[in-house]
Amino acid sequence: MAVSTAPAVLPDLTATEGRPFGIYIHVPFCATRCGYCDFNTYTPAELGGANPDGWLAAVRTELRLAAARLADPPAVQTVFVGGGTPSLLGAAGLTAVLEAVRDHFVLAPDAEVTTESNPESTSPAFFGGLRAAGFTRISLGMQSTAPHVLAALDRMHSPGRAIDAAREARAEGFEHVSIDLIYGTPGETDDDLLRSVDAALGAGVDHLSAYALIVEDGTALGRRVRRGEMSAPDDDVLAQRYELLDRRLADAGLDWYEVSNWSRPGGECRHNIGYWNGGEWWGAGPGAHGHVAATRWWNVKHPAAYAAALAADVLPVADFETLDADTVHLEDVMLRVRLRSGLPTAVLTEPERRRADTAIADGLLRAAGDRLVLTDRGRLLADGVVRSLLS
C-alpha cells in the first residue's frame, strides 16, 4: 500500500462499474461534546471562526469539484449525512445539503437518503421538512433511556426524547427509522438495556444499531477511566448484553444483518452495506474519507482549514493512498465476514480456507452454500475470527 507524501492532489477517478456508489457528507458541528466521542466534531468554542453557512458553501464547492474529478460520475444510490449533529442545521439546512448533491450528481430513482439526528434538535416540523425534501431514512442517536447511563456518557437529551422523535418521524411519513444504542456503560444493568430496546421497539423503528462502549484515548470518558473514577467496560458483561439484546430483537422480528445492526425485512441501511460490500463513495466535509477504485483519501479535519482550501477552489484532501491487492483482500475479508450474507469462500486463499475449516470446527463459522457465516458465538468473537483467517 503506497501512501503519498507530496501535496495531496487526487488523480482523476473512475468509479468501478457495477459497484454501488454513494455520497457521505460530514457535518462537524455539535452543541456539546459527549464524553465517549472521538469523532471529528467541534463545539462552538472550537470552530475558530468556521460556521454552518461557510461550511455549506464549502460543501457545495467540494461536490462541484468532485463531479469534475470523477470521470463519468455514476448515479448516486445512497446519500448519508452524518456527524457531528446534522440536525443542528435544521430542515432548511439539510434540504440545502441535498440540493447541493442534486446540483452536481444524478440520484438514482430509488436512492436511499439518510441523515443522523440528535433527538433534542428535532421536531415534527423538522421531520416533515426532511420528508418533503426527499430524505428517506432517519437515524436517531438514543444510546439509552436510563438517566444514569446518559449521564455517564455525557448525553444531553432527556431519556424519553429519542422515542418521541422516532414516533414523530414515523408520523411524518418516514418508513425507515433507526435508533442507535450503546451497551456496557459502567453502571448499566441488564434491565436498563432491555428497557431501552423495548422502548425503541415500541416506537415502531425498523432498524437498530447497538455498539459496545469503547473507551477511546483522548476523550473525557477515557480520562475518567484512567483516573479510576469509572471502571472500564467488562468483556464478559459486554458479551452477555449483546446476547440479551440480540434475543429481544429477534423475538420482535428484527434480524441481524451485520454484527452490530438489526432490521426488519427491507429496513437495512443500504449506504452502510455499500461500505461493507466493497462499494465506492465520495466523502465530503471536514475529515471525511472517500474511496473510488484503488484510491482512498481523507480531507483536512478542521472546518476552518477545510473552508479555506475550498475558497481557493482546491479539493481539501489531506492525503490519499493507493490500495494494493493485499490491502483490498484484507479489508474484503474483514468487512464481509461481519455480514449475515456471509463471506464468499471464493475470495479466500487456500491457506485461509484451511483456517476457515478450523473456525467451522470450533463453532465460530458455518458453511452456507458457497459462503461462510458467523455463528452466534462467532459474532461475539468476530474480530478474533478475522485475525484467525488472515494470520
Short mmCIF file of C-alpha atoms in Angstrom, two decimals:
data_model
loop_
_atom_site.label_atom_id
_atom_site.label_comp_id
_atom_site.label_asym_id
_atom_site.label_seq_id
_atom_site.Cartn_x
_atom_site.Cartn_y
_atom_site.Cartn_z
CA MET A 1 0.00 0.00 0.00
CA ALA A 2 1.70 3.20 -1.20
CA VAL A 3 0.95 6.37 0.79
CA SER A 4 1.54 9.73 -0.87
CA THR A 5 3.99 12.19 0.66
CA ALA A 6 3.60 15.04 -1.86
CA PRO A 7 0.78 17.61 -1.59
CA ALA A 8 -2.44 15.69 -1.90
CA VAL A 9 -3.76 16.21 -5.42
CA LEU A 10 -6.14 13.39 -6.28
CA PRO A 11 -5.78 11.72 -9.65
CA ASP A 12 -8.73 11.59 -11.99
CA LEU A 13 -11.03 8.89 -10.67
CA THR A 14 -13.27 6.44 -12.47
CA ALA A 15 -15.89 4.63 -10.41
CA THR A 16 -15.90 0.86 -10.84
CA GLU A 17 -18.77 -0.32 -12.99
CA GLY A 18 -21.25 -2.49 -11.12
CA ARG A 19 -20.30 -1.32 -7.64
CA PRO A 20 -22.74 0.77 -5.57
CA PHE A 21 -21.78 4.44 -5.39
CA GLY A 22 -22.73 6.71 -2.51
CA ILE A 23 -22.01 10.14 -1.08
CA TYR A 24 -21.21 10.73 2.57
CA ILE A 25 -21.38 14.29 3.92
CA HIS A 26 -19.83 15.09 7.29
CA VAL A 27 -21.40 17.79 9.46
CA PRO A 28 -18.78 18.67 12.10
CA PHE A 29 -20.95 20.71 14.45
CA CYS A 30 -22.08 19.69 17.95
CA ALA A 31 -23.67 21.77 20.70
CA THR A 32 -21.62 19.88 23.32
CA ARG A 33 -19.14 17.00 23.24
CA CYS A 34 -20.25 13.61 24.56
CA GLY A 35 -17.73 12.09 26.94
CA TYR A 36 -17.10 8.94 24.89
CA CYS A 37 -16.89 10.57 21.44
CA ASP A 38 -13.66 10.82 19.45
CA PHE A 39 -15.28 11.75 16.11
CA ASN A 40 -14.16 14.79 14.13
CA THR A 41 -16.63 17.20 15.74
CA TYR A 42 -16.43 20.72 17.14
CA THR A 43 -18.37 22.74 19.68
CA PRO A 44 -18.92 26.47 19.01
CA ALA A 45 -15.84 27.39 21.07
CA GLU A 46 -13.63 25.13 18.94
CA LEU A 47 -14.64 26.29 15.49
CA GLY A 48 -12.08 29.08 15.02
CA GLY A 49 -14.46 31.26 13.05
CA ALA A 50 -15.99 28.47 10.96
CA ASN A 51 -19.78 28.40 10.84
CA PRO A 52 -22.58 26.39 9.20
CA ASP A 53 -23.08 28.88 6.37
CA GLY A 54 -19.39 28.79 5.43
CA TRP A 55 -19.39 25.00 5.78
CA LEU A 56 -22.35 24.67 3.41
CA ALA A 57 -20.72 26.93 0.81
CA ALA A 58 -17.58 24.80 1.06
CA VAL A 59 -19.53 21.56 0.69
CA ARG A 60 -21.21 22.93 -2.44
CA THR A 61 -17.77 23.68 -3.89
CA GLU A 62 -16.40 20.27 -2.94
CA LEU A 63 -19.30 18.49 -4.61
CA ARG A 64 -18.76 20.54 -7.80
CA LEU A 65 -15.07 19.68 -7.81
CA ALA A 66 -15.87 16.05 -7.02
CA ALA A 67 -18.16 15.70 -10.01
CA ALA A 68 -15.44 17.23 -12.22
CA ARG A 69 -12.76 14.89 -10.84
CA LEU A 70 -14.86 11.77 -11.45
CA ALA A 71 -14.86 10.51 -14.99
CA ASP A 72 -18.49 9.89 -15.98
CA PRO A 73 -19.94 10.12 -12.44
CA PRO A 74 -22.27 7.20 -11.73
CA ALA A 75 -25.80 7.59 -10.41
CA VAL A 76 -25.77 8.07 -6.64
CA GLN A 77 -27.55 5.18 -4.96
CA THR A 78 -27.18 6.37 -1.37
CA VAL A 79 -26.58 9.65 0.44
CA PHE A 80 -25.69 9.69 4.14
CA VAL A 81 -25.40 12.90 6.16
CA GLY A 82 -23.52 12.17 9.38
CA GLY A 83 -21.65 13.93 12.08
CA GLY A 84 -21.47 15.56 14.45
CA THR A 85 -25.07 16.65 14.72
CA PRO A 86 -26.61 17.19 11.27
CA SER A 87 -29.98 18.11 12.80
CA LEU A 88 -28.41 21.33 14.13
CA LEU A 89 -28.64 22.56 10.52
CA GLY A 90 -32.43 22.33 10.71
CA ALA A 91 -34.67 21.08 7.93
CA ALA A 92 -33.77 24.05 5.70
CA GLY A 93 -30.03 23.45 6.07
CA LEU A 94 -30.29 19.73 5.39
CA THR A 95 -32.55 20.43 2.41
CA ALA A 96 -29.83 22.72 1.05
CA VAL A 97 -27.27 19.92 1.52
CA LEU A 98 -29.39 17.51 -0.53
CA GLU A 99 -29.97 20.17 -3.18
CA ALA A 100 -26.19 20.61 -3.45
CA VAL A 101 -25.84 16.89 -4.15
CA ARG A 102 -28.56 17.06 -6.80
CA ASP A 103 -26.91 20.09 -8.41
CA HIS A 104 -23.81 18.07 -9.31
CA PHE A 105 -24.84 14.40 -9.28
CA VAL A 106 -27.76 12.34 -10.53
CA LEU A 107 -29.62 10.48 -7.80
CA ALA A 108 -30.91 7.03 -8.69
CA PRO A 109 -34.73 6.91 -8.72
CA ASP A 110 -34.73 4.68 -5.63
CA ALA A 111 -31.87 6.45 -3.85
CA GLU A 112 -31.69 6.00 -0.08
CA VAL A 113 -31.14 9.38 1.62
CA THR A 114 -30.30 9.28 5.33
CA THR A 115 -29.50 11.83 7.97
CA GLU A 116 -28.36 11.31 11.52
CA SER A 117 -30.22 13.40 14.08
CA ASN A 118 -29.90 14.29 17.73
CA PRO A 119 -33.34 13.90 19.34
CA GLU A 120 -33.13 17.28 21.08
CA SER A 121 -32.77 19.18 17.80
CA THR A 122 -35.76 17.58 16.05
CA SER A 123 -39.49 18.23 15.89
CA PRO A 124 -42.49 17.17 13.76
CA ALA A 125 -41.86 20.19 11.52
CA PHE A 126 -38.20 19.17 11.15
CA PHE A 127 -39.14 15.66 10.03
CA GLY A 128 -41.87 16.96 7.75
CA GLY A 129 -39.41 19.27 6.05
CA LEU A 130 -36.91 16.46 5.50
CA ARG A 131 -39.54 14.15 4.09
CA ALA A 132 -40.67 16.84 1.64
CA ALA A 133 -37.04 17.42 0.59
CA GLY A 134 -36.54 13.76 -0.35
CA PHE A 135 -34.90 12.20 2.69
CA THR A 136 -35.98 8.59 3.10
CA ARG A 137 -34.33 7.46 6.33
CA ILE A 138 -33.72 8.88 9.81
CA SER A 139 -31.05 7.65 12.23
CA LEU A 140 -31.51 8.82 15.82
CA GLY A 141 -28.81 8.72 18.48
CA MET A 142 -30.51 7.49 21.65
CA GLN A 143 -27.77 5.37 23.35
CA SER A 144 -30.04 4.60 26.33
CA THR A 145 -33.27 5.53 28.08
CA ALA A 146 -31.68 5.17 31.54
CA PRO A 147 -30.89 8.63 33.02
CA HIS A 148 -27.79 7.42 34.89
CA VAL A 149 -26.40 5.81 31.72
CA LEU A 150 -26.96 9.00 29.71
CA ALA A 151 -25.24 10.96 32.48
CA ALA A 152 -22.22 8.61 32.40
CA LEU A 153 -21.99 9.14 28.63
CA ASP A 154 -22.46 12.94 28.92
CA ARG A 155 -25.50 12.71 26.66
CA MET A 156 -27.64 15.83 26.89
CA HIS A 157 -31.05 14.63 25.65
CA SER A 158 -33.81 13.66 28.07
CA PRO A 159 -34.42 9.90 28.43
CA GLY A 160 -37.71 9.83 26.51
CA ARG A 161 -36.97 12.35 23.78
CA ALA A 162 -35.46 9.87 21.31
CA ILE A 163 -38.58 7.71 21.50
CA ASP A 164 -40.82 10.72 20.91
CA ALA A 165 -38.63 11.74 17.97
CA ALA A 166 -38.88 8.27 16.42
CA ARG A 167 -42.67 8.40 16.66
CA GLU A 168 -42.71 11.89 15.16
CA ALA A 169 -40.58 10.75 12.22
CA ARG A 170 -42.89 7.82 11.60
CA ALA A 171 -45.93 10.10 11.79
CA GLU A 172 -44.37 12.42 9.18
CA GLY A 173 -44.08 9.56 6.69
CA PHE A 174 -40.66 8.02 7.32
CA GLU A 175 -40.91 4.29 6.78
CA HIS A 176 -37.28 3.75 7.79
CA VAL A 177 -36.31 5.00 11.25
CA SER A 178 -33.24 3.72 13.09
CA ILE A 179 -32.11 4.11 16.69
CA ASP A 180 -28.54 3.77 17.97
CA LEU A 181 -27.79 2.18 21.34
CA ILE A 182 -24.59 1.84 23.36
CA TYR A 183 -24.32 -1.07 25.78
CA GLY A 184 -21.85 -1.85 28.53
CA THR A 185 -21.63 1.60 30.12
CA PRO A 186 -20.42 1.28 33.73
CA GLY A 187 -23.49 1.34 35.96
CA GLU A 188 -25.81 -0.05 33.29
CA THR A 189 -27.84 -3.14 34.24
CA ASP A 190 -29.44 -5.83 32.10
CA ASP A 191 -32.82 -4.24 32.78
CA ASP A 192 -31.55 -0.82 31.70
CA LEU A 193 -30.56 -2.25 28.34
CA LEU A 194 -33.74 -4.24 27.83
CA ARG A 195 -35.92 -1.24 28.72
CA SER A 196 -34.03 0.80 26.11
CA VAL A 197 -34.52 -1.91 23.48
CA ASP A 198 -38.21 -2.26 24.33
CA ALA A 199 -38.72 1.50 24.16
CA ALA A 200 -37.18 1.59 20.68
CA LEU A 201 -39.35 -1.31 19.52
CA GLY A 202 -42.41 0.39 20.96
CA ALA A 203 -41.70 3.46 18.87
CA GLY A 204 -42.03 1.38 15.69
CA VAL A 205 -38.47 1.62 14.41
CA ASP A 206 -37.46 -0.84 11.71
CA HIS A 207 -33.71 -0.70 12.38
CA LEU A 208 -31.48 -0.70 15.44
CA SER A 209 -27.71 -0.36 15.75
CA ALA A 210 -26.05 -1.37 19.01
CA TYR A 211 -22.40 -0.84 19.86
CA ALA A 212 -20.32 -1.93 22.82
CA LEU A 213 -18.91 1.04 24.69
CA ILE A 214 -15.29 1.64 23.69
CA VAL A 215 -13.12 3.84 25.88
CA GLU A 216 -11.08 5.95 23.44
CA ASP A 217 -7.86 7.74 24.33
CA GLY A 218 -8.22 11.50 24.42
CA THR A 219 -11.90 11.51 25.42
CA ALA A 220 -13.40 12.71 28.69
CA LEU A 221 -14.52 9.15 29.38
CA GLY A 222 -11.01 7.86 28.77
CA ARG A 223 -9.61 10.36 31.27
CA ARG A 224 -12.19 9.35 33.90
CA VAL A 225 -11.33 5.67 33.47
CA ARG A 226 -7.61 6.40 33.63
CA ARG A 227 -8.08 8.34 36.88
CA GLY A 228 -10.08 5.47 38.38
CA GLU A 229 -13.31 7.48 38.57
CA MET A 230 -15.10 4.94 36.38
CA SER A 231 -14.41 1.30 35.60
CA ALA A 232 -13.63 0.14 32.08
CA PRO A 233 -16.30 -2.00 30.35
CA ASP A 234 -16.03 -5.69 31.19
CA ASP A 235 -15.70 -8.03 28.18
CA ASP A 236 -17.86 -10.74 29.75
CA VAL A 237 -20.59 -8.22 30.55
CA LEU A 238 -20.43 -6.86 27.00
CA ALA A 239 -20.93 -10.35 25.58
CA GLN A 240 -23.86 -11.01 27.90
CA ARG A 241 -25.52 -7.71 26.96
CA TYR A 242 -25.07 -8.45 23.26
CA GLU A 243 -26.80 -11.81 23.66
CA LEU A 244 -29.64 -10.19 25.64
CA LEU A 245 -30.42 -7.55 23.05
CA ASP A 246 -30.00 -9.98 20.15
CA ARG A 247 -32.60 -12.33 21.63
CA ARG A 248 -35.02 -9.49 22.36
CA LEU A 249 -34.69 -8.07 18.86
CA ALA A 250 -35.04 -11.48 17.21
CA ASP A 251 -38.21 -12.14 19.20
CA ALA A 252 -39.58 -8.83 17.89
CA GLY A 253 -38.80 -9.69 14.25
CA LEU A 254 -35.57 -7.74 13.77
CA ASP A 255 -32.77 -9.96 12.43
CA TRP A 256 -29.08 -9.16 12.43
CA TYR A 257 -27.64 -8.39 9.01
CA GLU A 258 -24.28 -7.12 10.29
CA VAL A 259 -22.72 -7.86 13.66
CA SER A 260 -23.89 -4.56 15.19
CA ASN A 261 -27.03 -3.96 13.12
CA TRP A 262 -30.55 -5.41 13.11
CA SER A 263 -33.56 -4.63 10.95
CA ARG A 264 -36.95 -5.73 9.80
CA PRO A 265 -37.01 -7.02 6.20
CA GLY A 266 -36.23 -4.11 3.88
CA GLY A 267 -35.02 -1.87 6.69
CA GLU A 268 -31.29 -2.46 6.20
CA CYS A 269 -29.08 0.62 5.73
CA ARG A 270 -28.04 0.37 2.10
CA HIS A 271 -25.35 3.04 2.49
CA ASN A 272 -23.51 1.08 5.17
CA ILE A 273 -23.96 -2.18 3.28
CA GLY A 274 -22.13 -0.43 0.44
CA TYR A 275 -19.14 0.14 2.72
CA TRP A 276 -19.08 -3.48 3.90
CA ASN A 277 -19.55 -4.97 0.43
CA GLY A 278 -16.80 -3.10 -1.39
CA GLY A 279 -18.86 -0.18 -2.66
CA GLU A 280 -17.40 3.21 -3.53
CA TRP A 281 -18.22 6.67 -2.27
CA TRP A 282 -17.20 10.30 -2.18
CA GLY A 283 -16.77 11.68 1.32
CA ALA A 284 -17.42 15.43 1.55
CA GLY A 285 -16.87 17.62 4.58
CA PRO A 286 -14.08 18.13 7.14
CA GLY A 287 -12.23 14.88 7.86
CA ALA A 288 -14.47 12.84 5.54
CA HIS A 289 -13.00 9.78 3.81
CA GLY A 290 -13.68 8.72 0.23
CA HIS A 291 -12.88 5.60 -1.77
CA VAL A 292 -13.10 5.16 -5.54
CA ALA A 293 -11.45 2.28 -7.40
CA ALA A 294 -7.99 1.79 -5.84
CA THR A 295 -7.77 5.29 -4.35
CA ARG A 296 -8.75 6.17 -0.79
CA TRP A 297 -8.40 9.68 0.61
CA TRP A 298 -9.29 11.81 3.60
CA ASN A 299 -9.97 15.52 3.94
CA VAL A 300 -8.34 18.02 6.28
CA LYS A 301 -10.05 17.84 9.64
CA HIS A 302 -10.68 21.35 10.91
CA PRO A 303 -13.69 23.16 9.40
CA ALA A 304 -11.71 26.41 9.01
CA ALA A 305 -8.91 24.70 7.08
CA TYR A 306 -11.49 22.80 5.03
CA ALA A 307 -13.31 26.00 4.07
CA ALA A 308 -10.05 27.81 3.30
CA ALA A 309 -8.96 25.14 0.81
CA LEU A 310 -12.28 25.23 -1.00
CA ALA A 311 -12.33 29.02 -1.05
CA ALA A 312 -9.25 28.62 -3.27
CA ASP A 313 -11.19 26.14 -5.43
CA VAL A 314 -8.95 23.27 -4.33
CA LEU A 315 -10.14 19.90 -3.08
CA PRO A 316 -9.38 19.80 0.68
CA VAL A 317 -7.59 16.44 0.59
CA ALA A 318 -5.12 15.93 3.44
CA ASP A 319 -3.66 12.77 1.93
CA PHE A 320 -4.52 9.69 -0.10
CA GLU A 321 -3.32 6.16 -0.64
CA THR A 322 -3.39 3.66 -3.46
CA LEU A 323 -4.63 0.32 -2.22
CA ASP A 324 -2.66 -2.71 -3.29
CA ALA A 325 -4.16 -6.16 -3.82
CA ASP A 326 -3.16 -7.41 -0.36
CA THR A 327 -4.88 -4.49 1.37
CA VAL A 328 -8.03 -4.89 -0.70
CA HIS A 329 -8.12 -8.59 0.16
CA LEU A 330 -7.59 -7.98 3.88
CA GLU A 331 -10.38 -5.40 4.04
CA ASP A 332 -12.70 -7.55 1.95
CA VAL A 333 -12.38 -10.43 4.40
CA MET A 334 -12.51 -8.18 7.46
CA LEU A 335 -15.75 -6.46 6.43
CA ARG A 336 -17.70 -9.14 4.58
CA VAL A 337 -17.31 -11.77 7.29
CA ARG A 338 -19.34 -9.46 9.56
CA LEU A 339 -22.38 -9.70 7.29
CA ARG A 340 -25.19 -12.21 7.65
CA SER A 341 -24.99 -12.70 3.89
CA GLY A 342 -21.55 -14.12 4.61
CA LEU A 343 -18.08 -14.20 3.15
CA PRO A 344 -17.76 -15.92 -0.24
CA THR A 345 -15.26 -18.74 0.07
CA ALA A 346 -14.01 -17.85 -3.41
CA VAL A 347 -12.27 -14.73 -2.06
CA LEU A 348 -10.12 -16.79 0.33
CA THR A 349 -6.71 -18.19 -0.45
CA GLU A 350 -6.11 -21.90 0.04
CA PRO A 351 -4.40 -21.41 3.43
CA GLU A 352 -7.28 -19.17 4.53
CA ARG A 353 -9.79 -21.85 3.54
CA ARG A 354 -7.98 -24.33 5.74
CA ARG A 355 -8.10 -21.87 8.61
CA ALA A 356 -11.81 -21.36 7.89
CA ASP A 357 -12.30 -25.13 8.27
CA THR A 358 -10.74 -24.84 11.71
CA ALA A 359 -13.09 -21.98 12.61
CA ILE A 360 -16.04 -24.13 11.49
CA ALA A 361 -14.83 -27.00 13.66
CA ASP A 362 -14.51 -24.54 16.58
CA GLY A 363 -18.12 -23.42 16.13
CA LEU A 364 -17.28 -19.87 15.04
CA LEU A 365 -18.28 -20.13 11.37
CA ARG A 366 -20.78 -22.23 9.46
CA ALA A 367 -20.87 -23.06 5.77
CA ALA A 368 -23.91 -21.74 3.90
CA GLY A 369 -23.56 -22.88 0.31
CA ASP A 370 -20.54 -21.09 -1.11
CA ARG A 371 -20.33 -18.66 1.81
CA LEU A 372 -19.13 -18.61 5.37
CA VAL A 373 -21.39 -17.08 8.04
CA LEU A 374 -20.60 -16.28 11.65
CA THR A 375 -22.37 -18.42 14.22
CA ASP A 376 -23.94 -16.79 17.28
CA ARG A 377 -20.73 -17.48 19.19
CA GLY A 378 -18.68 -16.28 16.24
CA ARG A 379 -20.42 -12.92 16.32
CA LEU A 380 -19.18 -12.38 19.86
CA LEU A 381 -15.63 -13.07 18.66
CA ALA A 382 -15.85 -11.56 15.17
CA ASP A 383 -12.56 -9.65 15.36
CA GLY A 384 -10.78 -12.79 16.50
CA VAL A 385 -12.32 -14.80 13.67
CA VAL A 386 -10.95 -12.28 11.18
CA ARG A 387 -7.49 -12.47 12.74
CA SER A 388 -7.56 -16.27 12.64
CA LEU A 389 -8.49 -16.31 8.94
CA LEU A 390 -5.82 -13.82 7.93
CA SER A 391 -2.98 -14.87 10.21
#
